[in-house]
CSV table of C-alpha atoms and ligand atoms in Angstrom, one decimal:
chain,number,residue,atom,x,y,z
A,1,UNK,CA,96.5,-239.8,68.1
A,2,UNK,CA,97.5,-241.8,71.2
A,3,UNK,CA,100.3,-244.4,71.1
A,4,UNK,CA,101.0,-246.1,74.2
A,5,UNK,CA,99.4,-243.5,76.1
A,6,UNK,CA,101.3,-240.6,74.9
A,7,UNK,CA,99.9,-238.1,71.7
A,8,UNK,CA,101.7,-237.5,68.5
A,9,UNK,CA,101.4,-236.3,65.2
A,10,UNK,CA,102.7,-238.0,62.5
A,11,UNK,CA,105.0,-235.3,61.8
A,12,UNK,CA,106.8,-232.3,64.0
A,13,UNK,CA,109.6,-230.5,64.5
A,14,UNK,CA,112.4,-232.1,66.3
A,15,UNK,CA,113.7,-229.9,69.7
A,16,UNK,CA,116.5,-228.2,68.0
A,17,UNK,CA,114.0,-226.4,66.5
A,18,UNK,CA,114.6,-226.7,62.6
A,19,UNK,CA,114.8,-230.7,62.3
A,20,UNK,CA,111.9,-232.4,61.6
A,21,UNK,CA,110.9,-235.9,63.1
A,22,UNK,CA,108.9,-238.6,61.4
A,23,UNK,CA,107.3,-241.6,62.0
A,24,UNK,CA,108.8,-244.3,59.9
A,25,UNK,CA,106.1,-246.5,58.4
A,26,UNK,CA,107.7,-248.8,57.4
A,27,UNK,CA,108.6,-250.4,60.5
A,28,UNK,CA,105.1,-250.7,61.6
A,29,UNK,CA,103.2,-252.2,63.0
A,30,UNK,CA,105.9,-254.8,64.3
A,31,UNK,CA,108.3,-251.6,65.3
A,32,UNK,CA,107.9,-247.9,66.5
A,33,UNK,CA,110.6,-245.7,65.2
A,34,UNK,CA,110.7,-242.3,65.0
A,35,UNK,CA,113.4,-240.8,62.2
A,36,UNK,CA,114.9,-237.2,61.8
A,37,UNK,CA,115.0,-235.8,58.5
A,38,UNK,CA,117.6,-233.2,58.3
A,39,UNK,CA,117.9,-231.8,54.8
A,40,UNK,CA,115.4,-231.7,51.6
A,41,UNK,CA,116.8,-235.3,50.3
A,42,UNK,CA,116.3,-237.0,53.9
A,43,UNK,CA,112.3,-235.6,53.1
A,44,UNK,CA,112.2,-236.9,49.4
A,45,UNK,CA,114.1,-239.6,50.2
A,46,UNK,CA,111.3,-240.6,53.1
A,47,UNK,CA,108.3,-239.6,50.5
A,48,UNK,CA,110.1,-241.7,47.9
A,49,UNK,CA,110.8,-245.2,49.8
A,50,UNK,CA,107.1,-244.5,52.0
A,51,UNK,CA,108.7,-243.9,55.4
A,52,UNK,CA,106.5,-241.5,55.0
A,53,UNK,CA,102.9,-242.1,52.7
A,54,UNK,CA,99.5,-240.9,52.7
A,55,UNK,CA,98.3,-237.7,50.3
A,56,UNK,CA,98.2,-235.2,53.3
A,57,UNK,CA,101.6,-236.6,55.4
A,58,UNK,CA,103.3,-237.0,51.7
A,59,UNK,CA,102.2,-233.0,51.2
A,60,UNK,CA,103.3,-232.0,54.7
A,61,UNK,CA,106.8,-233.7,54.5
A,62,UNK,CA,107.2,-232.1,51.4
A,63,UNK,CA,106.8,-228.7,52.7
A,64,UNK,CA,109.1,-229.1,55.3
A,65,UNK,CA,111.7,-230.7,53.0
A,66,UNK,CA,111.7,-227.3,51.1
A,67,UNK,CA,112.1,-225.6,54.4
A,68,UNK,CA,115.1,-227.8,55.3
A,69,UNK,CA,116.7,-227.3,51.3
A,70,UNK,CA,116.0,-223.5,52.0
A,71,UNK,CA,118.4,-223.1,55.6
A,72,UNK,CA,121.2,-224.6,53.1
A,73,UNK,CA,120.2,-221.7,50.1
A,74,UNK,CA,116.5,-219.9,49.5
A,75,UNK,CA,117.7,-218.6,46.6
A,76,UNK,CA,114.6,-218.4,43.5
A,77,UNK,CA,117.0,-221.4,41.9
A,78,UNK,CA,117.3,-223.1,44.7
A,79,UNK,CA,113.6,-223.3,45.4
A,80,UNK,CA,112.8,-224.4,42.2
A,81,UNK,CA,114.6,-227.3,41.7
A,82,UNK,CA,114.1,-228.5,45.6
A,83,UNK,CA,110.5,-228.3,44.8
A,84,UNK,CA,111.4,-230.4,41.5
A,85,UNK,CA,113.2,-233.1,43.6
A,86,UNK,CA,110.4,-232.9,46.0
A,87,UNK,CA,107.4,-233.4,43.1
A,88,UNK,CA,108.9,-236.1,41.7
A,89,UNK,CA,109.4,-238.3,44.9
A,90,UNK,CA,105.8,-239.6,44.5
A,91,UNK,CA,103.6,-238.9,41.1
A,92,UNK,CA,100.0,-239.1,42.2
A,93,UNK,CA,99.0,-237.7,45.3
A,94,UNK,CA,97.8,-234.1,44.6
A,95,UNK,CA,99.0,-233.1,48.1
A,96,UNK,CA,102.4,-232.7,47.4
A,97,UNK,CA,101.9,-230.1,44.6
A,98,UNK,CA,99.6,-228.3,46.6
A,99,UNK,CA,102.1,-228.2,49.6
A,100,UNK,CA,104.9,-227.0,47.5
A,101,UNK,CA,102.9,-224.6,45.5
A,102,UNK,CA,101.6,-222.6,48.8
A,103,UNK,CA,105.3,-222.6,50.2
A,104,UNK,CA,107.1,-221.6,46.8
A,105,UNK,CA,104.1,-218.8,46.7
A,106,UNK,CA,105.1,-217.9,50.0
A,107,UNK,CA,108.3,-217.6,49.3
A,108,UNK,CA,108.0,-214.8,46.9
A,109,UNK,CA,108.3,-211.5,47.4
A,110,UNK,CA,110.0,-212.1,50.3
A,111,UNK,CA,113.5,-211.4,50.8
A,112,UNK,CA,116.5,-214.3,50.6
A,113,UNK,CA,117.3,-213.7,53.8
A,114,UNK,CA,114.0,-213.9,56.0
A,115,UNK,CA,112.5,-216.6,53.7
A,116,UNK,CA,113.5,-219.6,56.4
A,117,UNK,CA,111.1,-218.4,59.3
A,118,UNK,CA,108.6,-217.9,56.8
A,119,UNK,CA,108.5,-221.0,54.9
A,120,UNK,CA,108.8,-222.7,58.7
A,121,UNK,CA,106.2,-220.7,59.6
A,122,UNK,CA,103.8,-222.0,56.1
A,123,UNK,CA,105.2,-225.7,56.5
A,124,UNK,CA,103.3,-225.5,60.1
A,125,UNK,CA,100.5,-223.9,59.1
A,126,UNK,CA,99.9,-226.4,56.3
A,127,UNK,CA,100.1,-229.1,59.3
A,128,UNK,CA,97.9,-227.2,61.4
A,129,UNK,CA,95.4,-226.9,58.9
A,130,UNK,CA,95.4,-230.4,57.8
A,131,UNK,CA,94.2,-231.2,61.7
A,132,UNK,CA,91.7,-228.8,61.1
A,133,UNK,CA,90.7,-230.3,58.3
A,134,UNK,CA,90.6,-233.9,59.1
A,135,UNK,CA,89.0,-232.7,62.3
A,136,UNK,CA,86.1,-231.3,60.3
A,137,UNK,CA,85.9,-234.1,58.3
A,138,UNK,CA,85.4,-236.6,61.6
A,139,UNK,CA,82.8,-233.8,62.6
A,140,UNK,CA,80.6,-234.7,59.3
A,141,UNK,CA,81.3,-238.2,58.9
A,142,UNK,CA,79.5,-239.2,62.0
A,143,UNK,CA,76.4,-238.3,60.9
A,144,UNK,CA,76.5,-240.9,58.1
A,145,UNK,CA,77.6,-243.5,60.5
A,146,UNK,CA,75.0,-242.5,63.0
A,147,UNK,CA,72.5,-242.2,60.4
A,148,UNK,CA,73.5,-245.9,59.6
A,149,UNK,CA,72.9,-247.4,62.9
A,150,UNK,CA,69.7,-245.7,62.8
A,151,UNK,CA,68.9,-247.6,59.9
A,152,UNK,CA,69.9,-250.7,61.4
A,153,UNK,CA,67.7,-250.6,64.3
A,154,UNK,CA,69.4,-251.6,67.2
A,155,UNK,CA,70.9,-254.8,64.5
A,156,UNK,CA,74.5,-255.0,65.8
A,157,UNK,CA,77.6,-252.3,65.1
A,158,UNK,CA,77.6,-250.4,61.9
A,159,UNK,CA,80.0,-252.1,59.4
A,160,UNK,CA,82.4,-250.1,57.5
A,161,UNK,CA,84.6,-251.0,54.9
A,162,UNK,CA,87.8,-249.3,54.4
A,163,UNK,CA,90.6,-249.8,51.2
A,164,UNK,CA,94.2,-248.8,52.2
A,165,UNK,CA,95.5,-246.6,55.3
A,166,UNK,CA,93.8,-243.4,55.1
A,167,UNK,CA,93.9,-242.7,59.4
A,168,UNK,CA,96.1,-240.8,61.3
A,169,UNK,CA,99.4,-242.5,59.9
A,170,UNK,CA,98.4,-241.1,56.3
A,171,UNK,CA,97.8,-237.6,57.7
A,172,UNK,CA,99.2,-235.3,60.6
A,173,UNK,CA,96.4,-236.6,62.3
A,174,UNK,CA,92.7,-238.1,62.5
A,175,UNK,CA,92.9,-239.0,59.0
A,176,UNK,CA,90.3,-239.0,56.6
A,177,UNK,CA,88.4,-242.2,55.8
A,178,UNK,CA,89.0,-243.4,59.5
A,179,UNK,CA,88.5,-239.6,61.1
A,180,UNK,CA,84.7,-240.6,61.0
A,181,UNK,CA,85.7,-244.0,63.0
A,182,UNK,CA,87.1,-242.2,65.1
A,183,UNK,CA,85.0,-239.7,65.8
A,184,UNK,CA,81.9,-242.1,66.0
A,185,UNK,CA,83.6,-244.5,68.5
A,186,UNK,CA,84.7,-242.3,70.9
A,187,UNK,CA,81.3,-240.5,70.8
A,188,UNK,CA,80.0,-244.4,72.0
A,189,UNK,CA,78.5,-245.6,68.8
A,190,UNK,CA,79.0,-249.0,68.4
A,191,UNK,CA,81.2,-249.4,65.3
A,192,UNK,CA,83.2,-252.5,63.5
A,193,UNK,CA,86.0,-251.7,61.0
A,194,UNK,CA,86.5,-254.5,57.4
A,195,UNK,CA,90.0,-253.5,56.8
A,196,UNK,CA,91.6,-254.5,53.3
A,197,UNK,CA,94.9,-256.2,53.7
A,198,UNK,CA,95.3,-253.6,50.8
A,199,UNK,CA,98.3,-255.6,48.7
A,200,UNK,CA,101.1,-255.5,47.9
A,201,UNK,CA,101.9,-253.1,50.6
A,202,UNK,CA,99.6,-254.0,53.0
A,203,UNK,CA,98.6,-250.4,54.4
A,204,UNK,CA,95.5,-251.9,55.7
A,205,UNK,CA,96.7,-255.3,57.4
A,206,UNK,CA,100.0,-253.3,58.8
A,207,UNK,CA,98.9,-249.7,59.6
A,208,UNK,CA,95.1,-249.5,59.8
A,209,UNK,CA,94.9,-252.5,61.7
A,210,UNK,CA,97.4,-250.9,63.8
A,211,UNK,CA,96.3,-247.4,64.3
A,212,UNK,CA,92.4,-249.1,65.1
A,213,UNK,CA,93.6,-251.3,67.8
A,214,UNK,CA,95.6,-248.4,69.3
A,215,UNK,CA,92.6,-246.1,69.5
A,216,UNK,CA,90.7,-249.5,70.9
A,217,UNK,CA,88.4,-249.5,67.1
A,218,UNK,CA,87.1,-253.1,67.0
A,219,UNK,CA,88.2,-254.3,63.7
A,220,UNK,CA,89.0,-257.5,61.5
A,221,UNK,CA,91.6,-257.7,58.5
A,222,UNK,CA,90.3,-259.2,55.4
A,223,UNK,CA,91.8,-260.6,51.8
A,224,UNK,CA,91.2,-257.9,49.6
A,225,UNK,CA,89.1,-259.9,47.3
A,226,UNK,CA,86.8,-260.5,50.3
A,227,UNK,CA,84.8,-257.3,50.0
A,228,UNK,CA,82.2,-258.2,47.5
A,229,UNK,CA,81.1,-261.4,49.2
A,230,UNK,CA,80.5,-259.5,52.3
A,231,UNK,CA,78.7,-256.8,50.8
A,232,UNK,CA,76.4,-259.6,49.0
A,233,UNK,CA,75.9,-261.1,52.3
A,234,UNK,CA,74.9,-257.8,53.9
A,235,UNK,CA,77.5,-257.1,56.3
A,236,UNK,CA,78.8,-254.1,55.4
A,237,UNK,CA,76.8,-250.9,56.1
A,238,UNK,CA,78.9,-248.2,54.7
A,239,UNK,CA,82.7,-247.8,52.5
A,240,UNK,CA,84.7,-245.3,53.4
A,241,UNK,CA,88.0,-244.8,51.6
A,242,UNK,CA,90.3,-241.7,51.3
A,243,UNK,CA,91.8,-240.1,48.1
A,244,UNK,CA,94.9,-239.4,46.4
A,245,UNK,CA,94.0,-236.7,44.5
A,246,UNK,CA,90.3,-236.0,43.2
A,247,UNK,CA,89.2,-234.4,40.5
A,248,UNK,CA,86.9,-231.8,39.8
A,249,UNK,CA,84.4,-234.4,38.1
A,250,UNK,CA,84.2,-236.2,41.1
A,251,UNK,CA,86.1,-239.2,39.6
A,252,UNK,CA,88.3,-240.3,42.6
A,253,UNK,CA,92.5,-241.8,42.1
A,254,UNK,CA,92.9,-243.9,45.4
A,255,UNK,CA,94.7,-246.9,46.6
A,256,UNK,CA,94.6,-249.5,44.0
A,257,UNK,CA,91.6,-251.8,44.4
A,258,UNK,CA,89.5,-249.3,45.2
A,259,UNK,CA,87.7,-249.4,42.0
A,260,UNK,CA,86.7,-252.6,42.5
A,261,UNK,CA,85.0,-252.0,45.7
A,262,UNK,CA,83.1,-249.1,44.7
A,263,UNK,CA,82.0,-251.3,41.8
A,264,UNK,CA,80.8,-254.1,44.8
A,265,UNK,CA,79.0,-251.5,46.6
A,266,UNK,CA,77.4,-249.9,43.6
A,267,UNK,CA,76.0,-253.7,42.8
A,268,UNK,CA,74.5,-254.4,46.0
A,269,UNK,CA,73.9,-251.1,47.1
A,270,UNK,CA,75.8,-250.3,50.0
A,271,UNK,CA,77.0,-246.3,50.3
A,272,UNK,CA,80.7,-245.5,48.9
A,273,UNK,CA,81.9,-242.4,50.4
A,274,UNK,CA,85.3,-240.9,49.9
A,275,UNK,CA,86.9,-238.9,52.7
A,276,UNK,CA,89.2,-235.9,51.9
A,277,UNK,CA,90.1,-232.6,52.4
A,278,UNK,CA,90.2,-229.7,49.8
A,279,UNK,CA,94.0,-230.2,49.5
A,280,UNK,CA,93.4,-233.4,47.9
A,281,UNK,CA,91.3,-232.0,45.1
A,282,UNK,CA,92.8,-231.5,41.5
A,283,UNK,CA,90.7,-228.4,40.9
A,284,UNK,CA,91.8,-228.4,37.0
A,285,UNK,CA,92.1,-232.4,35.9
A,286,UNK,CA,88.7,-233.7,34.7
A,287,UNK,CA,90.1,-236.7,33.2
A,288,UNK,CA,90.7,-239.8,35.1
A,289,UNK,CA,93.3,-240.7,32.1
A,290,UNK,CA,95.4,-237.9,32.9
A,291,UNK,CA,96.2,-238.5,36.3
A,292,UNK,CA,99.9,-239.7,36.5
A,293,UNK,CA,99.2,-243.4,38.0
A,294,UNK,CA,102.8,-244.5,40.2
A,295,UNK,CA,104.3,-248.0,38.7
A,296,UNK,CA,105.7,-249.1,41.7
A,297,UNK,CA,108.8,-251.6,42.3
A,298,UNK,CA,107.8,-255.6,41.3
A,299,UNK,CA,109.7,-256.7,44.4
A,300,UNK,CA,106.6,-255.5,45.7
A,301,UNK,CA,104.5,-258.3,44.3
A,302,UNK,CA,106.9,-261.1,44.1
A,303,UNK,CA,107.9,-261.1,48.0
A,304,UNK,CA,106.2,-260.3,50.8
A,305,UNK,CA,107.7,-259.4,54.5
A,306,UNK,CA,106.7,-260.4,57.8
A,307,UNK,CA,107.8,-261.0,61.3
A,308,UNK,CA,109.6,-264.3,62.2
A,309,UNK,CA,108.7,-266.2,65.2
A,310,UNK,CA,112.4,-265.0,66.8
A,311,UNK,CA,110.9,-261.3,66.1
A,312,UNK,CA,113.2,-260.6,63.1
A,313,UNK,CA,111.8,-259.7,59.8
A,314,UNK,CA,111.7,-261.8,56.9
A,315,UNK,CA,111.3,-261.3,53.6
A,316,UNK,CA,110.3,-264.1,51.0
A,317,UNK,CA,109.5,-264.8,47.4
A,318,UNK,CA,105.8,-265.6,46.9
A,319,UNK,CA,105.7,-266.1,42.7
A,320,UNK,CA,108.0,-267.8,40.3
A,321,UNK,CA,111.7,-267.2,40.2
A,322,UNK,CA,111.2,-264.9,37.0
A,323,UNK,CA,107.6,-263.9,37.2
A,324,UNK,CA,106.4,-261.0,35.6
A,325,UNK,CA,105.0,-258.6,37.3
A,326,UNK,CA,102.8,-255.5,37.0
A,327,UNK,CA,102.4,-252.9,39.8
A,328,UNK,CA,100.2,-250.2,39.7
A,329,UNK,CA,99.7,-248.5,42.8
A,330,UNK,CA,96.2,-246.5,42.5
A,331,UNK,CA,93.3,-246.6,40.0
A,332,UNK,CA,90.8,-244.0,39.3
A,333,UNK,CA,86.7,-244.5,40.5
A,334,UNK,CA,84.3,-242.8,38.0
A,335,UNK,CA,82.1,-240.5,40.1
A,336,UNK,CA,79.0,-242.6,39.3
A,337,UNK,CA,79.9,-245.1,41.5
A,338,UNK,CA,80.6,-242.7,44.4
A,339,UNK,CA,77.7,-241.6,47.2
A,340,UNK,CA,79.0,-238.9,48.0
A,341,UNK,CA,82.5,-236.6,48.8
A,342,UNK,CA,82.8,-236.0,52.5
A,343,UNK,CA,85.0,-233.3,52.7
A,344,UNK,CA,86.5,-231.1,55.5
A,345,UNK,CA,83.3,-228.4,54.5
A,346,UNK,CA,80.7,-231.3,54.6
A,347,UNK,CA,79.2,-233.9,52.5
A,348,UNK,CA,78.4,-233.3,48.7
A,349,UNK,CA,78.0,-234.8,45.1
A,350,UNK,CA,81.2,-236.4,43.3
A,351,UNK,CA,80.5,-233.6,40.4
A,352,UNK,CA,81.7,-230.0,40.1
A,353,UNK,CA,78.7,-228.8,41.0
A,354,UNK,CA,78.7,-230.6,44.7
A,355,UNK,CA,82.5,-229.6,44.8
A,356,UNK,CA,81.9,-225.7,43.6
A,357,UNK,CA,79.1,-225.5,46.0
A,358,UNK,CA,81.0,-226.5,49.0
A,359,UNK,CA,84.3,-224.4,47.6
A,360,UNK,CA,82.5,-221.8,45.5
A,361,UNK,CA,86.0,-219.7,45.9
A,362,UNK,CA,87.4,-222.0,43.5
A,363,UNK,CA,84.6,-221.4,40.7
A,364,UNK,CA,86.8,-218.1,39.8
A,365,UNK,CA,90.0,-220.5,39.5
A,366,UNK,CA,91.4,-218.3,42.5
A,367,UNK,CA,91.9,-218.3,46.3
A,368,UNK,CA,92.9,-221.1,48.3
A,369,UNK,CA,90.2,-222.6,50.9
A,370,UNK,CA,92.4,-223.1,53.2
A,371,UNK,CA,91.2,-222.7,56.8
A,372,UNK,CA,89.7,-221.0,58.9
A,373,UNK,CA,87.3,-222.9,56.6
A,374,UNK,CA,83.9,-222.3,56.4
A,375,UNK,CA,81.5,-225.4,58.3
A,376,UNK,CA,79.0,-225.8,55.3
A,377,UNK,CA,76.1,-228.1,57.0
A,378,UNK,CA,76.2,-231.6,56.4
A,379,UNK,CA,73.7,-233.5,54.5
A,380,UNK,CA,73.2,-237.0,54.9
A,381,UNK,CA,72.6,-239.6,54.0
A,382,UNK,CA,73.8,-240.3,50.2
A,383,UNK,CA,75.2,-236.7,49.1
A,384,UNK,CA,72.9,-234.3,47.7
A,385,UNK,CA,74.5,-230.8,45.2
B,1,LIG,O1,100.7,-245.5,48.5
B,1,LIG,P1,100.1,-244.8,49.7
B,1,LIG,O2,100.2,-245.7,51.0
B,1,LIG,O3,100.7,-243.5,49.9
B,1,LIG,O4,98.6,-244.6,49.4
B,1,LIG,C1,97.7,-244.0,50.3
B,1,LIG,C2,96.3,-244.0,49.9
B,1,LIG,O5,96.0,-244.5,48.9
B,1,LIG,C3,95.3,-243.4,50.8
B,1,LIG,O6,94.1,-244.0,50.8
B,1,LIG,C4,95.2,-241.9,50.4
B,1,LIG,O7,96.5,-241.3,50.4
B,1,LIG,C5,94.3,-241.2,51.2
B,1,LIG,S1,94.9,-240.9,52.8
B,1,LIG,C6,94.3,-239.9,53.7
């Protein structure tokens, strides 16, 4: 990614070496500030209050928290219960377990005092591959947006529909959803962004909107309940959302709201894709009930912060003094109303047998597809197993 002209990740080391530097989310898009996380509570502490948020960025800060806990003890013990602090930061993005699962795996066998460098050594690695993987999944995604400007004959950009953040911000970098965008756009293919405001947190109206206009995406914010209407009226080609954790079945846990749109799209037949890489997969849940679904704070819903005309930021009350107030944060889409997984390996089914033929290593219940990954070809349009 390219802020003002210089690249970052969403995520590195700091220069001393062992610190590790952040972007802090929730300044933007009216503030760029970059925070150091020095110690495994600065990282669950940043995953916790979404400094730091997206399924892949929430896995890779995770990782390096345990690699900060571990300089002050990488005792068994001490491991343990800093990957305990670190899991129960955030509930539902599969990501983090993964993250702390390869890193605690790494850690074994290895002795006390030369586990630092190599949990360093995993934590980049995982970032690394995460690139990779969001690279890949740009790579594939184009050919469903060019396919869809092929289908439009020469009628204006493709329109795509996108629920939450789930670019560069919510990964190291590319993203998934938006990797495609990306990809497409700077490859000249004319291209238009929907972005949901994505209440009560407003990923989409503060950090998609951002990221787009920074890469130079043409794009226009809408109410989240706007969706449907323009789907009816045709003017959206393609959705394109990413994925807190998805499960075997194909039945995806996103942002919530994202039900809803998939259940739009299904009705007027417009293509639903899902955007993720394998690290976002639950490769043993098959049951959208059992998916641990984050209640979030109510002072989410019952105020709302902006920027003041002076530049400072407000915050105000926008339901009844005493309201109550529910606030899920994601909701599960049954894989019937999904076109198709677009994944760092290609595009295939929402079922186990599109998943297991793209990642047939995981069939056994062993090995870990992590990258170098093998490029399965892309099929499009609308999935295929
Ligand atoms: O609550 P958030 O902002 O962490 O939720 C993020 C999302 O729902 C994204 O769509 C998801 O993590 C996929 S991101 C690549």
């Amino acid at each position: 990614m390219r802020i003002r002209g210089r690249r970052y990740r969403t995520i590195w080391l700091a220069a001393d070496g062992w610190s590790v530097k952040v972007i802090d989310q929730t300044r933007l898009p009216h503030a760029f500030v970059v925070r150091r996380l020095t110690s495994l509570g600065d990282a669950a502490e940043a995953i916790r209050t979404m400094v730091v948020r997206g399924a892949p960025l929430i896995g890779a800060t995770a990782a390096y928290g345990l690699c900060l806990g571990a300089r002050e003890d990488a005792s068994d013990r001490s491991l343990d219960v800093g990957r305990e602090t670190l899991l129960a930061a955030r509930p539902t993005a599969i990501n983090l377990r993964w993250a702390l699962d390869k890193l605690r795996g790494v850690a074994r066998g290895v002795p006390v005092e030369e586990r630092v460098g190599v949990l360093y050594a995993a934590a980049a690695e995982i970032c690394d591959a995460d690139v990779r993987a969001c690279e890949a999944i740009g790579r594939h995604g184009v050919e469903l947006i060019r396919a869809a400007k092929v289908g439009k004959r020469g009628r204006g950009p493709v329109n795509i529909l996108t629920h939450c953040n789930a670019g560069w911000l919510a990964t190291v970098d590319w993203g998934t959803a938006l990797a495609p965008v990306y990809a497409a756009h700077d490859k000249g293919i004319d291209l238009h962004v929907w972005v949901d405001e994505t209440r009560p947190r407003n990923q989409g109206a503060n950090l998609t909107a951002w990221e787009l206009a920074q890469h130079g995406v043409p794009y226009t914010v809408i109410p989240d309940n706007a969706g449907g209407h323009l789907m009816q009226r045709g003017e959206v080609d393609l959705c394109i959302t990413g994925t807190d954790r998805t499960l075997i079945s194909g039945d995806v846990c996103n942002k919530i709201g994202t039900y809803l749109k998939a259940l739009a799209a299904k009705d007027t037949g417009v293509p639903f894709y899902v955007a993720l890489p394998h690290s976002s997969v639950d490769w043993e849940e098959t049951t959208g009930s059992a998916v641990p679904i984050e209640e979030r704070p109510e002072r989410e819903v019952t105020h709302v912060e902006g920027r003041a005309p002076d530049g400072s930021t407000v915050v105000v009350r926008v339901t009844p003094e005493g309201s109550p107030v529910a606030n899920h944060a994601f909701d599960i889409t049954p894989a019937r109303l999904v076109t198709g997984l677009l994944t760092d390996r290609g595009l295939c089914d929402a079922s186990p047998a599109g998943l297991f033929r793209l990642f047939p290593e995981r069939r056994a219940g062993k090995g870990d597809p992590s990258p170098p990954a093998r490029m399965a070809e892309s099929r499009v349009p609308g999935g295929g197993g």
